C-alpha cells in the first residue's frame, strides 16, 4: 500500500511558526513526519504522527533544547504552538534552577550558603 500524500492528512489553515523555538520544533516534525511544512496549529498526530514518532520527538527535543518532555506532554499539547509553549516553560524552569545553582557557594567556614537569588 503506498504511503499517503500530504493532502491525506487533516490540517488547519497554515500559520507559519513564530520564533526560534517553534521554527526549530517545526524542523524536527518535518523531518520525522516527512512533510514539507508544519504550521503553528498543526496537530502532530493528525499529520501522521504515532507513538514511535512521538518518542523520537521527545529524544530530539532533549538533544536540541536540553530539556525533558514526555510523550504525555506531546499527547496533551499536540499542536506545534502548544508543545513549543510546554518546552518554553521547561526552559524557563531550567534557567531558574541554573540561576539558583550559580548563586550557591560554600562559605569560608565550610557552611553552605545561598547568596542573593534572583527568581
PDB file of C-alpha atoms in Angstrom:
ATOM      1  CA  UNK A   1       0.000   0.000   0.000  1.00  0.00           C
ATOM      2  CA  UNK A   2       1.521   3.385  -0.936  1.00  0.00           C
ATOM      3  CA  UNK A   3       2.218   5.967   1.749  1.00  0.00           C
ATOM      4  CA  UNK A   4      -0.448   8.683   1.956  1.00  0.00           C
ATOM      5  CA  UNK A   5       0.450  12.018   0.446  1.00  0.00           C
ATOM      6  CA  UNK A   6       0.375  15.267   2.411  1.00  0.00           C
ATOM      7  CA  UNK A   7      -3.163  16.081   1.249  1.00  0.00           C
ATOM      8  CA  UNK A   8      -4.403  12.957   3.034  1.00  0.00           C
ATOM      9  CA  UNK A   9      -3.718  14.422   6.464  1.00  0.00           C
ATOM     10  CA  UNK A  10      -6.028  16.769   8.332  1.00  0.00           C
ATOM     11  CA  UNK A  11      -4.587  20.277   8.501  1.00  0.00           C
ATOM     12  CA  UNK A  12      -5.581  23.640   9.848  1.00  0.00           C
ATOM     13  CA  UNK A  13      -5.158  26.780   7.764  1.00  0.00           C
ATOM     14  CA  UNK A  14      -1.407  27.288   7.585  1.00  0.00           C
ATOM     15  CA  UNK A  15       0.088  29.686  10.113  1.00  0.00           C
ATOM     16  CA  UNK A  16       3.887  29.881   9.960  1.00  0.00           C
ATOM     17  CA  UNK A  17       5.915  29.010  13.085  1.00  0.00           C
ATOM     18  CA  UNK A  18       6.948  32.051  15.128  1.00  0.00           C
ATOM     19  CA  UNK A  19      10.231  32.443  16.965  1.00  0.00           C
ATOM     20  CA  UNK A  20      13.321  30.280  17.092  1.00  0.00           C
ATOM     21  CA  UNK A  21      11.771  27.586  19.265  1.00  0.00           C
ATOM     22  CA  UNK A  22       8.727  26.995  17.042  1.00  0.00           C
ATOM     23  CA  UNK A  23      10.877  27.075  13.906  1.00  0.00           C
ATOM     24  CA  UNK A  24      13.315  24.507  15.318  1.00  0.00           C
ATOM     25  CA  UNK A  25      10.463  22.298  16.563  1.00  0.00           C
ATOM     26  CA  UNK A  26       8.763  22.528  13.160  1.00  0.00           C
ATOM     27  CA  UNK A  27      12.004  21.307  11.591  1.00  0.00           C
ATOM     28  CA  UNK A  28      12.020  18.271  13.885  1.00  0.00           C
ATOM     29  CA  UNK A  29       8.411  17.468  12.990  1.00  0.00           C
ATOM     30  CA  UNK A  30       9.028  17.981   9.250  1.00  0.00           C
ATOM     31  CA  UNK A  31      11.930  15.568   9.301  1.00  0.00           C
ATOM     32  CA  UNK A  32      10.194  12.885  11.353  1.00  0.00           C
ATOM     33  CA  UNK A  33       6.788  13.175   9.674  1.00  0.00           C
ATOM     34  CA  UNK A  34       8.284  13.683   6.210  1.00  0.00           C
ATOM     35  CA  UNK A  35       6.072  16.663   5.457  1.00  0.00           C
ATOM     36  CA  UNK A  36       7.031  19.786   3.552  1.00  0.00           C
ATOM     37  CA  UNK A  37       5.893  22.289   6.164  1.00  0.00           C
ATOM     38  CA  UNK A  38       4.394  22.418   9.638  1.00  0.00           C
ATOM     39  CA  UNK A  39       2.266  25.297  10.875  1.00  0.00           C
ATOM     40  CA  UNK A  40       1.658  26.557  14.403  1.00  0.00           C
ATOM     41  CA  UNK A  41      -1.782  24.990  14.655  1.00  0.00           C
ATOM     42  CA  UNK A  42      -0.881  21.676  13.032  1.00  0.00           C
ATOM     43  CA  UNK A  43      -1.522  18.620  15.184  1.00  0.00           C
ATOM     44  CA  UNK A  44       1.335  16.113  15.351  1.00  0.00           C
ATOM     45  CA  UNK A  45      -0.991  13.110  15.269  1.00  0.00           C
ATOM     46  CA  UNK A  46      -3.220  14.480  12.510  1.00  0.00           C
ATOM     47  CA  UNK A  47      -0.095  14.930  10.383  1.00  0.00           C
ATOM     48  CA  UNK A  48       0.600  11.203  10.668  1.00  0.00           C
ATOM     49  CA  UNK A  49       2.457  11.064  13.969  1.00  0.00           C
ATOM     50  CA  UNK A  50       2.176   7.979  16.138  1.00  0.00           C
ATOM     51  CA  UNK A  51       3.650   6.682  19.396  1.00  0.00           C
ATOM     52  CA  UNK A  52       7.022   5.647  17.952  1.00  0.00           C
ATOM     53  CA  UNK A  53       7.487   9.016  16.274  1.00  0.00           C
ATOM     54  CA  UNK A  54       6.362  10.733  19.486  1.00  0.00           C
ATOM     55  CA  UNK A  55       9.241   9.018  21.311  1.00  0.00           C
ATOM     56  CA  UNK A  56      11.614  10.307  18.644  1.00  0.00           C
ATOM     57  CA  UNK A  57      10.255  13.849  19.110  1.00  0.00           C
ATOM     58  CA  UNK A  58      10.942  13.581  22.856  1.00  0.00           C
ATOM     59  CA  UNK A  59      14.525  12.436  22.195  1.00  0.00           C
ATOM     60  CA  UNK A  60      15.201  15.136  19.603  1.00  0.00           C
ATOM     61  CA  UNK A  61      13.735  17.863  21.820  1.00  0.00           C
ATOM     62  CA  UNK A  62      16.055  16.716  24.626  1.00  0.00           C
ATOM     63  CA  UNK A  63      19.042  16.785  22.253  1.00  0.00           C
ATOM     64  CA  UNK A  64      18.166  20.153  20.680  1.00  0.00           C
ATOM     65  CA  UNK A  65      16.909  22.109  23.696  1.00  0.00           C
ATOM     66  CA  UNK A  66      18.478  20.222  26.641  1.00  0.00           C
ATOM     67  CA  UNK A  67      15.101  19.856  28.367  1.00  0.00           C
ATOM     68  CA  UNK A  68      12.997  16.847  29.166  1.00  0.00           C
ATOM     69  CA  UNK A  69       9.476  16.472  27.926  1.00  0.00           C
ATOM     70  CA  UNK A  70       7.443  13.297  27.853  1.00  0.00           C
ATOM     71  CA  UNK A  71       5.209  11.595  25.332  1.00  0.00           C
ATOM     72  CA  UNK A  72       2.391  12.571  27.688  1.00  0.00           C
ATOM     73  CA  UNK A  73       3.348  16.236  27.143  1.00  0.00           C
ATOM     74  CA  UNK A  74       3.016  15.724  23.392  1.00  0.00           C
ATOM     75  CA  UNK A  75      -0.331  13.982  23.865  1.00  0.00           C
ATOM     76  CA  UNK A  76      -1.667  16.874  25.947  1.00  0.00           C
ATOM     77  CA  UNK A  77      -0.116  19.573  23.728  1.00  0.00           C
ATOM     78  CA  UNK A  78      -0.256  18.045  20.224  1.00  0.00           C
ATOM     79  CA  UNK A  79      -0.046  21.260  18.203  1.00  0.00           C
ATOM     80  CA  UNK A  80       3.254  22.888  17.366  1.00  0.00           C
ATOM     81  CA  UNK A  81       2.332  26.077  19.218  1.00  0.00           C
ATOM     82  CA  UNK A  82       1.205  24.281  22.385  1.00  0.00           C
ATOM     83  CA  UNK A  83       4.208  21.950  22.502  1.00  0.00           C
ATOM     84  CA  UNK A  84       6.545  24.911  21.962  1.00  0.00           C
ATOM     85  CA  UNK A  85       4.871  26.617  24.926  1.00  0.00           C
ATOM     86  CA  UNK A  86       5.422  23.477  27.026  1.00  0.00           C
ATOM     87  CA  UNK A  87       9.111  23.416  26.029  1.00  0.00           C
ATOM     88  CA  UNK A  88       9.398  27.144  26.750  1.00  0.00           C
ATOM     89  CA  UNK A  89       8.080  26.597  30.273  1.00  0.00           C
ATOM     90  CA  UNK A  90      10.588  23.790  30.811  1.00  0.00           C
ATOM     91  CA  UNK A  91      13.393  26.064  29.579  1.00  0.00           C
ATOM     92  CA  UNK A  92      12.264  28.836  31.949  1.00  0.00           C
ATOM     93  CA  UNK A  93      12.226  26.386  34.862  1.00  0.00           C
ATOM     94  CA  UNK A  94      15.685  25.114  33.911  1.00  0.00           C
ATOM     95  CA  UNK A  95      17.023  28.678  33.710  1.00  0.00           C
ATOM     96  CA  UNK A  96      15.635  29.482  37.165  1.00  0.00           C
ATOM     97  CA  UNK A  97      17.208  26.330  38.573  1.00  0.00           C
ATOM     98  CA  UNK A  98      20.563  27.182  36.974  1.00  0.00           C
ATOM     99  CA  UNK A  99      20.337  30.681  38.447  1.00  0.00           C
ATOM    100  CA  UNK A 100      19.962  29.186  41.923  1.00  0.00           C
ATOM    101  CA  UNK A 101      22.901  26.844  41.320  1.00  0.00           C
ATOM    102  CA  UNK A 102      25.127  29.728  40.160  1.00  0.00           C
ATOM    103  CA  UNK A 103      24.323  31.622  43.335  1.00  0.00           C
ATOM    104  CA  UNK A 104      25.078  28.669  45.590  1.00  0.00           C
ATOM    105  CA  UNK A 105      28.505  28.815  47.185  1.00  0.00           C
ATOM    106  CA  UNK A 106      30.472  27.385  50.052  1.00  0.00           C
ATOM    107  CA  UNK A 107      31.378  29.970  52.668  1.00  0.00           C
ATOM    108  CA  UNK A 108      34.846  30.189  54.160  1.00  0.00           C
ATOM    109  CA  UNK A 109      33.730  28.448  57.362  1.00  0.00           C
ATOM    110  CA  UNK A 110      32.539  25.431  55.342  1.00  0.00           C
ATOM    111  CA  UNK A 111      28.817  26.101  55.796  1.00  0.00           C
ATOM    112  CA  UNK A 112      26.815  26.065  52.601  1.00  0.00           C
ATOM    113  CA  UNK A 113      25.125  29.380  51.918  1.00  0.00           C
ATOM    114  CA  UNK A 114      22.918  30.799  49.237  1.00  0.00           C
ATOM    115  CA  UNK A 115      23.785  34.271  48.097  1.00  0.00           C
ATOM    116  CA  UNK A 116      21.291  36.661  46.561  1.00  0.00           C
ATOM    117  CA  UNK A 117      18.887  34.747  44.363  1.00  0.00           C
ATOM    118  CA  UNK A 118      17.019  36.354  41.506  1.00  0.00           C
ATOM    119  CA  UNK A 119      13.872  34.483  40.508  1.00  0.00           C
TER     120      UNK A 119
END
